[in-house]
Short mmCIF file of C-alpha atoms in Angstrom, two decimals:
data_model
loop_
_atom_site.label_atom_id
_atom_site.label_comp_id
_atom_site.label_asym_id
_atom_site.label_seq_id
_atom_site.Cartn_x
_atom_site.Cartn_y
_atom_site.Cartn_z
CA MET A 1 59.24 86.45 97.91
CA TYR A 2 62.04 88.81 96.95
CA ASP A 3 64.92 87.70 94.72
CA VAL A 4 67.22 89.40 97.19
CA ILE A 5 66.99 91.35 100.43
CA ILE A 6 69.85 93.71 101.14
CA VAL A 7 70.45 94.70 104.76
CA GLY A 8 72.24 98.06 104.90
CA ALA A 9 71.72 101.08 102.65
CA GLY A 10 75.31 102.29 102.77
CA PRO A 11 77.70 102.50 99.79
CA ALA A 12 77.91 98.69 99.52
CA GLY A 13 74.19 97.95 99.89
CA LEU A 14 73.06 100.71 97.54
CA SER A 15 75.48 99.89 94.75
CA ALA A 16 74.56 96.21 95.01
CA ALA A 17 70.88 97.13 94.79
CA ILE A 18 71.54 99.23 91.67
CA GLN A 19 73.20 96.28 89.90
CA CYS A 20 70.40 93.89 90.88
CA ARG A 21 67.77 96.33 89.62
CA LYS A 22 69.66 96.75 86.34
CA TRP A 23 69.11 93.02 85.85
CA ASP A 24 65.48 93.48 86.79
CA MET A 25 65.59 91.52 90.02
CA ASN A 26 62.98 91.89 92.75
CA VAL A 27 64.96 93.74 95.44
CA LEU A 28 64.28 95.05 98.95
CA VAL A 29 66.81 97.25 100.76
CA ILE A 30 66.42 97.70 104.53
CA ASP A 31 68.29 100.10 106.82
CA GLU A 32 67.66 101.05 110.43
CA PHE A 33 68.76 104.66 110.02
CA PRO A 34 66.09 107.11 108.80
CA LYS A 35 68.36 108.21 105.92
CA ALA A 36 70.06 106.10 103.25
CA GLY A 37 73.83 106.37 102.82
CA GLY A 38 75.18 104.70 105.95
CA ARG A 39 78.45 106.08 107.25
CA LEU A 40 79.01 107.70 103.86
CA LEU A 41 76.75 110.52 105.06
CA GLY A 42 79.28 111.77 107.58
CA GLN A 43 82.32 111.81 105.30
CA LEU A 44 84.02 114.97 104.14
CA HIS A 45 87.73 115.08 103.42
CA GLN A 46 90.28 116.32 100.94
CA GLU A 47 92.06 113.73 98.81
CA PRO A 48 95.82 113.94 98.26
CA ASN A 49 95.12 115.25 94.73
CA GLY A 50 93.24 118.16 96.26
CA GLU A 51 89.74 116.99 95.36
CA TRP A 52 87.09 116.88 98.06
CA TRP A 53 85.23 113.69 98.94
CA ASN A 54 81.75 114.71 100.03
CA GLY A 55 79.77 111.75 101.38
CA ILE A 56 76.43 113.53 101.11
CA GLU A 57 76.97 114.13 97.38
CA GLU A 58 78.14 110.54 96.85
CA THR A 59 75.03 109.29 98.65
CA LYS A 60 72.80 111.47 96.50
CA GLN A 61 74.22 109.93 93.32
CA LEU A 62 73.62 106.42 94.63
CA THR A 63 70.09 107.06 95.88
CA GLU A 64 69.10 108.91 92.70
CA THR A 65 70.31 106.05 90.52
CA ALA A 66 68.54 103.55 92.77
CA SER A 67 65.27 105.45 92.64
CA LYS A 68 65.43 105.84 88.83
CA LEU A 69 65.57 102.05 88.76
CA ASN A 70 62.54 101.85 91.09
CA THR A 71 64.42 100.24 93.93
CA GLU A 72 62.34 99.48 97.01
CA ILE A 73 64.19 100.96 100.00
CA ARG A 74 62.68 100.83 103.48
CA LEU A 75 64.36 103.00 106.09
CA GLY A 76 64.03 103.17 109.86
CA ILE A 77 63.50 99.41 110.08
CA SER A 78 65.69 97.15 112.21
CA VAL A 79 66.46 93.56 111.35
CA HIS A 80 66.69 91.55 114.55
CA HIS A 81 67.04 88.03 113.18
CA VAL A 82 67.77 86.17 109.97
CA GLU A 83 66.70 82.58 109.52
CA LYS A 84 67.80 80.18 106.81
CA ILE A 85 64.69 78.52 105.42
CA ASP A 86 64.38 75.81 102.75
CA ASP A 87 64.28 78.03 99.70
CA GLY A 88 66.01 81.11 101.06
CA PHE A 89 65.92 83.40 104.05
CA LEU A 90 63.38 84.81 106.45
CA VAL A 91 64.34 88.30 107.59
CA HIS A 92 62.70 89.35 110.85
CA THR A 93 62.29 93.09 111.42
CA ASN A 94 60.41 95.32 113.85
CA HIS A 95 57.99 95.93 110.96
CA GLY A 96 57.25 92.38 110.03
CA ASP A 97 59.01 89.48 108.35
CA PHE A 98 60.23 89.40 104.75
CA ALA A 99 61.30 86.37 102.72
CA SER A 100 63.89 86.24 99.96
CA VAL A 101 65.79 83.70 97.88
CA ARG A 102 69.12 85.44 98.51
CA LEU A 103 70.42 87.72 101.22
CA LEU A 104 73.15 90.34 101.11
CA ILE A 105 74.42 91.54 104.50
CA ALA A 106 76.06 94.94 104.14
CA THR A 107 75.84 96.17 107.71
CA GLY A 108 79.22 97.92 107.79
CA ALA A 109 81.18 98.44 110.96
CA ALA A 110 80.74 99.51 114.57
CA GLU A 111 83.15 101.44 116.75
CA SER A 112 85.37 99.77 119.31
CA ALA A 113 85.38 101.64 122.57
CA ALA A 114 88.68 102.52 124.25
CA PRO A 115 87.43 103.01 127.81
CA VAL A 116 89.08 105.65 129.97
CA PRO A 117 87.86 106.10 133.58
CA GLY A 118 84.94 108.50 133.45
CA TRP A 119 83.88 107.44 129.93
CA THR A 120 80.26 106.90 131.02
CA LEU A 121 79.77 110.61 131.86
CA PRO A 122 77.36 112.58 129.67
CA GLY A 123 79.44 114.55 127.17
CA VAL A 124 81.67 111.59 126.33
CA MET A 125 80.95 110.08 122.93
CA SER A 126 82.60 107.96 120.29
CA ILE A 127 84.30 109.90 117.52
CA GLY A 128 81.78 108.44 115.05
CA ALA A 129 78.87 109.82 117.08
CA ALA A 130 80.49 113.25 116.95
CA GLN A 131 80.80 112.84 113.17
CA VAL A 132 77.14 111.96 112.73
CA MET A 133 76.02 114.85 114.93
CA THR A 134 78.30 117.30 113.14
CA ASN A 135 77.82 116.29 109.51
CA VAL A 136 74.45 114.55 109.42
CA HIS A 137 72.35 116.23 112.10
CA ARG A 138 74.31 119.51 112.06
CA VAL A 139 74.37 119.70 115.84
CA ARG A 140 77.31 121.24 117.71
CA VAL A 141 78.44 118.58 120.16
CA GLY A 142 79.87 121.08 122.68
CA GLU A 143 81.82 124.27 123.20
CA LYS A 144 85.29 122.81 123.57
CA GLY A 145 86.40 119.21 123.28
CA ILE A 146 89.32 116.86 123.16
CA VAL A 147 89.86 113.73 121.05
CA ILE A 148 91.27 110.68 122.84
CA GLY A 149 92.76 108.18 120.41
CA ILE A 150 94.95 109.02 117.41
CA ASN A 151 94.26 107.05 114.23
CA VAL A 152 93.27 107.64 110.62
CA LEU A 153 89.57 107.80 111.40
CA SER A 154 89.88 110.18 114.35
CA ALA A 155 92.24 112.50 112.45
CA ALA A 156 89.80 112.67 109.53
CA ILE A 157 86.80 113.34 111.77
CA ALA A 158 88.67 115.87 113.93
CA ARG A 159 89.32 117.77 110.70
CA GLU A 160 85.63 117.61 109.76
CA MET A 161 84.64 119.00 113.15
CA GLN A 162 87.21 121.74 112.76
CA LEU A 163 85.72 122.63 109.35
CA ALA A 164 82.31 122.84 111.01
CA GLY A 165 83.67 125.33 113.51
CA VAL A 166 83.80 123.02 116.53
CA ASP A 167 86.60 123.97 118.95
CA LEU A 168 89.00 121.09 119.71
CA HIS A 169 91.79 121.43 122.27
CA SER A 170 93.93 118.65 120.80
CA MET A 171 94.22 114.96 119.97
CA VAL A 172 95.88 112.83 122.65
CA LEU A 173 96.35 109.17 123.54
CA PRO A 174 94.34 107.26 126.12
CA ALA A 175 96.42 106.28 129.17
CA MET A 176 97.63 102.71 129.07
CA ASN A 177 95.32 100.16 130.71
CA PRO A 178 94.38 96.54 129.98
CA VAL A 179 91.74 97.72 127.55
CA THR A 180 93.37 100.51 125.58
CA LYS A 181 96.32 98.33 124.47
CA ASP A 182 98.05 99.57 121.33
CA HIS A 183 95.95 102.74 121.18
CA ALA A 184 97.95 103.96 124.20
CA HIS A 185 101.42 103.07 122.93
CA PRO A 186 103.10 106.08 121.25
CA LYS A 187 105.48 104.00 119.16
CA LYS A 188 102.77 101.61 117.96
CA VAL A 189 100.49 104.50 117.11
CA MET A 190 103.35 106.11 115.19
CA ASP A 191 104.00 102.81 113.39
CA LYS A 192 100.42 102.58 112.21
CA LEU A 193 100.26 106.20 111.13
CA SER A 194 103.56 106.08 109.28
CA ARG A 195 102.63 102.98 107.29
CA ILE A 196 99.73 104.84 105.77
CA ALA A 197 101.50 108.17 105.67
CA HIS A 198 102.21 108.26 101.93
CA LEU A 199 98.48 108.03 101.33
CA ALA A 200 97.42 110.67 103.77
CA PRO A 201 96.73 114.25 102.86
CA SER A 202 98.04 115.91 105.97
CA ALA A 203 101.42 117.34 106.79
CA PHE A 204 101.40 115.46 110.06
CA LEU A 205 101.06 112.08 108.46
CA ARG A 206 103.67 112.95 105.86
CA PHE A 207 106.02 113.69 108.75
CA GLY A 208 105.53 110.09 109.85
CA GLY A 209 106.18 108.95 106.30
CA LYS A 210 109.56 110.61 106.09
CA VAL A 211 110.85 108.75 109.11
CA ALA A 212 109.02 105.53 108.31
CA LYS A 213 111.83 104.06 106.25
CA ALA A 214 113.75 102.57 109.14
CA ASN A 215 112.47 101.23 112.41
CA ILE A 216 115.20 103.05 114.31
CA ALA A 217 114.15 106.38 112.80
CA ARG A 218 110.58 105.78 113.83
CA LYS A 219 111.74 105.05 117.34
CA LEU A 220 113.70 108.27 117.38
CA ALA A 221 110.76 110.21 116.03
CA THR A 222 108.64 108.93 118.90
CA GLN A 223 111.47 109.59 121.34
CA PHE A 224 112.00 113.16 120.26
CA TYR A 225 108.38 113.90 119.52
CA PRO A 226 107.92 117.62 120.24
CA ARG A 227 106.60 118.21 123.73
CA ASN A 228 103.98 120.62 122.45
CA GLY A 229 102.81 118.15 119.84
CA MET A 230 102.79 118.54 116.10
CA LYS A 231 100.12 120.64 114.57
CA MET A 232 97.78 119.43 111.89
CA TRP A 233 95.56 122.15 110.44
CA GLY A 234 96.50 124.22 113.50
CA MET A 235 95.37 121.57 115.98
CA PRO A 236 98.01 119.93 118.22
CA ILE A 237 98.42 116.15 117.99
CA HIS A 238 100.10 114.79 121.10
CA LEU A 239 101.69 111.36 120.76
CA ARG A 240 103.42 111.89 124.08
CA LYS A 241 100.48 112.96 126.22
CA ALA A 242 97.77 110.70 127.59
CA VAL A 243 94.44 111.14 129.38
CA THR A 244 94.10 109.09 132.58
CA GLN A 245 90.69 110.27 133.68
CA ILE A 246 87.63 112.15 132.45
CA ASN A 247 86.26 114.35 135.27
CA GLY A 248 82.86 115.86 136.08
CA THR A 249 79.85 115.41 138.32
CA ASP A 250 76.83 115.39 136.00
CA HIS A 251 78.69 116.18 132.81
CA VAL A 252 82.23 116.31 131.45
CA GLU A 253 84.10 119.23 133.01
CA SER A 254 87.74 118.37 132.37
CA VAL A 255 90.26 115.64 131.61
CA THR A 256 93.41 114.74 133.54
CA MET A 257 96.43 114.55 131.27
CA PHE A 258 100.03 113.33 131.78
CA ASP A 259 103.15 113.41 129.66
CA VAL A 260 104.15 109.86 128.70
CA THR A 261 107.40 108.14 127.69
CA ALA A 262 107.88 106.67 124.21
CA ASP A 263 106.51 103.40 125.66
CA GLY A 264 103.42 105.09 127.02
CA LYS A 265 104.40 105.17 130.69
CA LEU A 266 103.14 108.15 132.69
CA LYS A 267 105.75 110.71 133.75
CA LYS A 268 105.36 111.68 137.37
CA GLY A 269 104.72 115.31 138.19
CA THR A 270 103.41 116.21 134.72
CA GLU A 271 99.73 115.99 135.69
CA LYS A 272 97.57 118.67 134.15
CA ARG A 273 93.87 119.42 134.00
CA VAL A 274 92.37 120.50 130.70
CA GLU A 275 88.91 122.05 130.80
CA VAL A 276 86.57 120.67 128.14
CA ASP A 277 82.84 120.04 127.96
CA PHE A 278 82.95 117.10 125.58
CA VAL A 279 85.29 114.20 124.86
CA CYS A 280 85.46 112.03 121.73
CA ILE A 281 86.93 108.57 122.18
CA ALA A 282 88.37 106.87 119.10
CA GLY A 283 89.11 103.15 119.39
CA GLY A 284 88.82 102.22 115.72
CA LEU A 285 86.22 100.17 113.86
CA TYR A 286 85.23 96.51 113.80
CA PRO A 287 82.96 94.70 111.31
CA LEU A 288 79.32 94.52 112.43
CA THR A 289 78.57 90.86 111.90
CA GLU A 290 75.68 89.94 114.21
CA LEU A 291 73.30 89.02 111.39
CA ALA A 292 75.85 86.87 109.58
CA ALA A 293 76.42 85.09 112.91
CA VAL A 294 72.75 84.33 113.57
CA ALA A 295 72.37 83.23 109.94
CA GLY A 296 74.95 80.54 110.72
CA CYS A 297 77.82 81.83 108.57
CA PRO A 298 81.31 80.61 109.58
CA PHE A 299 83.84 83.24 110.66
CA HIS A 300 87.55 83.88 110.40
CA TYR A 301 89.49 86.14 112.76
CA SER A 302 91.73 88.56 110.87
CA GLU A 303 93.60 91.34 112.59
CA GLU A 304 94.43 92.85 109.17
CA LEU A 305 90.77 93.11 108.25
CA GLY A 306 89.73 94.47 111.64
CA GLY A 307 88.25 91.54 113.57
CA HIS A 308 85.90 88.59 113.06
CA ILE A 309 84.87 88.40 109.40
CA PRO A 310 82.24 86.18 107.77
CA VAL A 311 84.11 83.72 105.53
CA HIS A 312 83.66 84.88 101.92
CA ASN A 313 85.40 84.95 98.56
CA GLU A 314 86.22 87.72 96.14
CA GLU A 315 82.81 87.28 94.49
CA MET A 316 81.31 88.23 97.90
CA LYS A 317 79.79 84.77 98.38
CA THR A 318 79.82 83.07 101.78
CA PRO A 319 79.88 79.26 102.19
CA ILE A 320 76.13 79.45 102.92
CA ASP A 321 73.97 79.05 99.82
CA GLY A 322 72.48 82.38 98.77
CA LEU A 323 74.22 84.40 101.50
CA PHE A 324 76.42 87.29 100.34
CA VAL A 325 78.38 89.99 102.18
CA ALA A 326 79.87 93.31 101.03
CA GLY A 327 81.38 96.47 102.46
CA ASN A 328 82.99 96.92 105.86
CA ILE A 329 81.53 93.67 107.21
CA THR A 330 84.23 92.01 105.04
CA GLY A 331 87.04 94.18 106.46
CA ILE A 332 87.57 97.81 107.43
CA GLU A 333 88.31 99.83 104.28
CA SER A 334 87.21 103.08 102.68
CA ALA A 335 83.72 103.82 101.39
CA LYS A 336 85.04 103.66 97.81
CA VAL A 337 86.11 100.05 98.32
CA ALA A 338 82.75 99.27 99.95
CA ARG A 339 80.93 100.73 96.95
CA ALA A 340 83.05 98.71 94.52
CA GLN A 341 82.45 95.55 96.57
CA GLY A 342 78.72 96.23 96.50
CA LYS A 343 78.84 96.23 92.73
CA VAL A 344 80.56 92.83 92.74
CA ALA A 345 77.97 91.45 95.16
CA GLY A 346 75.07 92.77 93.08
CA LEU A 347 76.43 91.29 89.84
CA SER A 348 77.35 88.07 91.60
CA ILE A 349 73.78 87.76 92.88
CA ALA A 350 72.31 88.53 89.44
CA ARG A 351 74.60 85.92 87.88
CA GLU A 352 73.38 83.30 90.34
CA LYS A 353 69.76 83.96 89.41
CA LEU A 354 70.20 84.36 85.66
CA LYS A 355 72.63 81.44 85.21
CA GLY A 356 74.82 81.20 82.14
CA ILE A 357 74.83 84.78 80.84
CA ALA A 358 78.30 85.35 79.44
CA ASP A 359 78.03 89.10 79.80
CA LEU A 360 77.47 88.73 83.55
CA GLU A 361 80.46 86.44 83.95
CA TYR A 362 82.58 89.11 82.36
CA LYS A 363 81.02 91.92 84.40
CA VAL A 364 81.69 90.13 87.71
CA LEU A 365 85.37 89.76 86.79
CA GLN A 366 85.54 93.38 85.73
CA ALA A 367 83.96 94.52 89.00
CA MET A 368 86.40 92.39 91.00
CA ASN A 369 89.27 94.06 89.18
CA ASP A 370 87.76 97.39 90.01
CA VAL A 371 87.77 96.52 93.75
CA ARG A 372 91.50 95.74 93.57
CA LYS A 373 92.20 98.93 91.69
CA THR A 374 90.16 101.03 94.14
CA ARG A 375 91.97 99.40 97.07
CA ASN A 376 95.38 100.18 95.60
CA GLU A 377 94.46 103.78 94.97
CA ALA A 378 92.71 104.33 98.33
CA SER A 379 93.72 107.50 100.09
CA ILE A 380 92.55 106.22 103.46
CA GLN A 381 93.65 102.79 104.58
CA PHE A 382 92.63 101.74 108.07
CA HIS A 383 94.75 98.62 108.43
CA PRO A 384 98.23 98.30 106.97
CA GLY A 385 98.05 94.59 106.04
CA ILE A 386 94.77 94.68 104.12
CA GLU A 387 96.16 92.78 101.07
CA GLU A 388 97.52 89.94 103.21
CA GLY A 389 94.22 89.76 105.06
CA ARG A 390 92.27 89.50 101.79
CA THR A 391 94.53 86.78 100.39
CA LYS A 392 94.24 84.75 103.59
CA MET A 393 90.45 85.06 103.50
CA GLU A 394 90.38 83.66 99.96
CA ASP A 395 92.27 80.57 101.24
CA VAL A 396 89.92 80.19 104.20
CA PHE A 397 86.93 80.26 101.84
CA ARG A 398 88.46 77.59 99.59
CA GLU A 399 89.19 75.44 102.63
CA SER A 400 85.61 75.81 103.86
CA LYS A 401 84.35 74.61 100.48
CA LYS A 402 86.69 71.60 100.56
CA THR A 403 85.46 70.58 104.01
CA GLU A 404 81.92 70.90 102.77
CA THR A 405 82.57 68.58 99.80
CA ALA A 406 84.36 66.10 102.07
CA LEU A 407 81.33 65.95 104.34
CA MET B 1 91.61 102.07 137.46
CA ASP B 2 89.94 98.70 138.01
CA ASN B 3 86.62 100.31 138.85
CA ILE B 4 86.29 101.45 135.23
CA THR B 5 83.00 100.35 133.67
CA ILE B 6 83.39 97.86 130.83
CA CYS B 7 79.80 96.84 130.09
CA ARG B 8 77.72 99.99 130.35
CA CYS B 9 74.31 98.34 129.97
CA GLU B 10 74.83 95.87 132.82
CA GLU B 11 77.34 98.02 134.76
CA VAL B 12 80.09 95.42 134.88
CA THR B 13 83.51 96.76 135.89
CA LEU B 14 86.99 95.73 134.85
CA GLU B 15 87.46 94.46 138.40
CA ASP B 16 84.37 92.20 138.12
CA ILE B 17 85.73 90.67 134.92
CA LYS B 18 89.29 90.27 136.20
CA ASN B 19 88.16 88.67 139.48
CA THR B 20 85.72 86.32 137.77
CA ALA B 21 88.33 85.33 135.17
CA LYS B 22 90.86 84.56 137.90
CA LYS B 23 88.44 82.77 140.20
CA TYR B 24 86.98 80.45 137.56
CA ASN B 25 89.88 80.50 135.09
CA CYS B 26 87.24 80.76 132.40
CA THR B 27 86.63 81.73 128.77
CA ALA B 28 85.17 85.00 127.49
CA ARG B 29 81.86 83.25 126.90
CA GLU B 30 81.74 82.06 130.50
CA ILE B 31 82.58 85.60 131.66
CA LYS B 32 79.51 86.80 129.81
CA LEU B 33 77.27 84.24 131.49
CA ARG B 34 78.75 84.84 134.96
CA THR B 35 78.88 88.66 134.95
CA ARG B 36 76.22 89.53 132.33
CA ALA B 37 78.83 91.64 130.47
CA GLY B 38 77.56 91.89 126.90
CA MET B 39 74.01 90.76 127.75
CA GLY B 40 72.38 94.18 128.06
CA TYR B 41 70.27 96.43 125.89
CA CYS B 42 72.91 97.03 123.20
CA GLY B 43 73.45 93.30 122.74
CA GLY B 44 77.18 93.60 123.41
CA ARG B 45 77.91 95.87 120.46
CA THR B 46 79.83 98.25 122.73
CA CYS B 47 81.77 95.96 125.05
CA ARG B 48 82.21 92.78 123.00
CA PRO B 49 85.66 93.76 121.68
CA ILE B 50 86.69 95.14 125.08
CA VAL B 51 85.80 91.96 126.96
CA ASP B 52 87.92 90.09 124.42
CA THR B 53 90.84 92.43 125.03
CA VAL B 54 90.54 92.10 128.82
CA MET B 55 90.46 88.32 128.53
CA GLU B 56 93.61 88.33 126.42
CA HIS B 57 95.24 90.45 129.11
CA VAL B 58 94.04 88.37 132.08
CA THR B 59 94.06 84.75 130.89
CA GLY B 60 95.99 85.02 127.62
CA GLU B 61 92.94 83.79 125.68
CA LYS B 62 93.51 84.84 122.05
CA PRO B 63 90.57 85.54 119.78
CA GLY B 64 89.67 82.39 117.82
CA ASP B 65 87.74 82.18 114.57
CA ASN B 66 84.41 81.94 116.36
CA ILE B 67 82.61 85.15 117.28
CA PRO B 68 83.44 85.95 120.92
CA LEU B 69 80.59 85.74 123.45
CA LYS B 70 78.33 84.17 120.76
CA VAL B 71 75.50 86.09 119.13
CA GLN B 72 71.87 85.32 119.86
CA PRO B 73 68.74 86.70 118.24
CA PRO B 74 67.14 89.17 118.60
CA VAL B 75 70.20 91.31 117.77
CA ARG B 76 68.21 94.52 118.26
CA PRO B 77 65.87 95.40 121.11
CA VAL B 78 62.33 94.39 120.13
CA SER B 79 59.12 94.26 122.13
CA LEU B 80 57.51 90.92 122.89
CA SER B 81 54.44 91.95 120.89
CA THR B 82 56.69 92.46 117.84
CA LEU B 83 58.20 89.03 118.33
CA GLU B 84 54.70 87.62 118.53
CA GLY B 85 53.90 89.35 115.24
CA LYS B 86 51.15 91.51 116.72
CA GLU B 87 52.72 94.86 115.93
CA ASN B 88 53.86 94.27 112.39
CA GLU B 89 52.80 97.38 110.53
CA LYS B 90 52.38 100.75 112.11
#
């Protein structure tokens, strides 16, 4: 029986494991990908201060520390069910079952699709898949592509692909349909980009920031958005063009593109075909919570945090005894925040086992402070209202505890 | 537009979901059971948020605190022999 099983070897899972090992706990880390690091592996971007964030290097530091502490990490194993048993948890995998007293779910996030007609053709992929192929597997995804969906994540990954020498025509919006919602609305996209603009390293996002002060200015900026798009690192970003259809017989051959109004309506007679052999669709991220759900954890829906989130508090505890969460499963934020949260979870778990150690009490508080600090200094913020979302979640957790006591 | 595929695993279109939602005036969970959207190989990881969005558009159903479409184990594809515990260690 392990003291703790950690599902997910990303920044959150690994840093939690390191803390638990420092306190000499019996730890097992499981991840379904053949390499440790999670989505950290694909990340490569320049911070506003000019420094580069290289996910592969960051991963190396975490895995080296973990292995110095003799951490048991099993890769390429999928967890398909988690059961609450009397004295802990039974974790079912495709390589057998493992039991532990405590469980940390650090499964990160998955991508939301933003379907455009033709999105099932070979050659269409999510922007995250393009990132993994480019930066992890070092495979060129195609000769010339286009990115559908303009957000922080897609802009960052488009830049990574550009650095790897992949030819991108431009970034455009998906055409408006019942599924693409806000992703297709030029003004709403501009709103989101401009609220994070002061944090973003690119000239394009700073442009949004300058006009972000007043709503009317933002409206004007969308209204008078240059017809040829604005260039970021030499690549056009079109807030006023949208793809209605991805074309091809056996494979992507082209996309059909229209000019759109500031509200995202198609302008007649502006139809154009752009020849590409791959398409990346970017619909944002949502927390990957399946295991918390089958473990019986209660949920709270939070738009600010990116979707349905397992109820938890700042110490990364859920209302279920012995069940902890950390990283993007608790809300979509940067890898640095995930890593800091992992540290809190690890210390929090150690504290629960080794009751009454004053040093640990202090360390948990310190680590929680560090999460707040990291969040405030984050250069990439996916959702504008992250603070509000976090505060609300704290209330929901307290409520859930009250109900429990009342029962 | 309505012939766009929503659930890739079970090949359920936007039209299927819209028609079913209108005909039975039902919840997202019922849509899943009636159309099989979200019940395929990927376990709904791809279309779960989309089905939610479509439902909000068609019936005005807003996401509640419960996970939409409900999650059932196994959450990853596994063979029956694995479930039986016969293929534990390779």
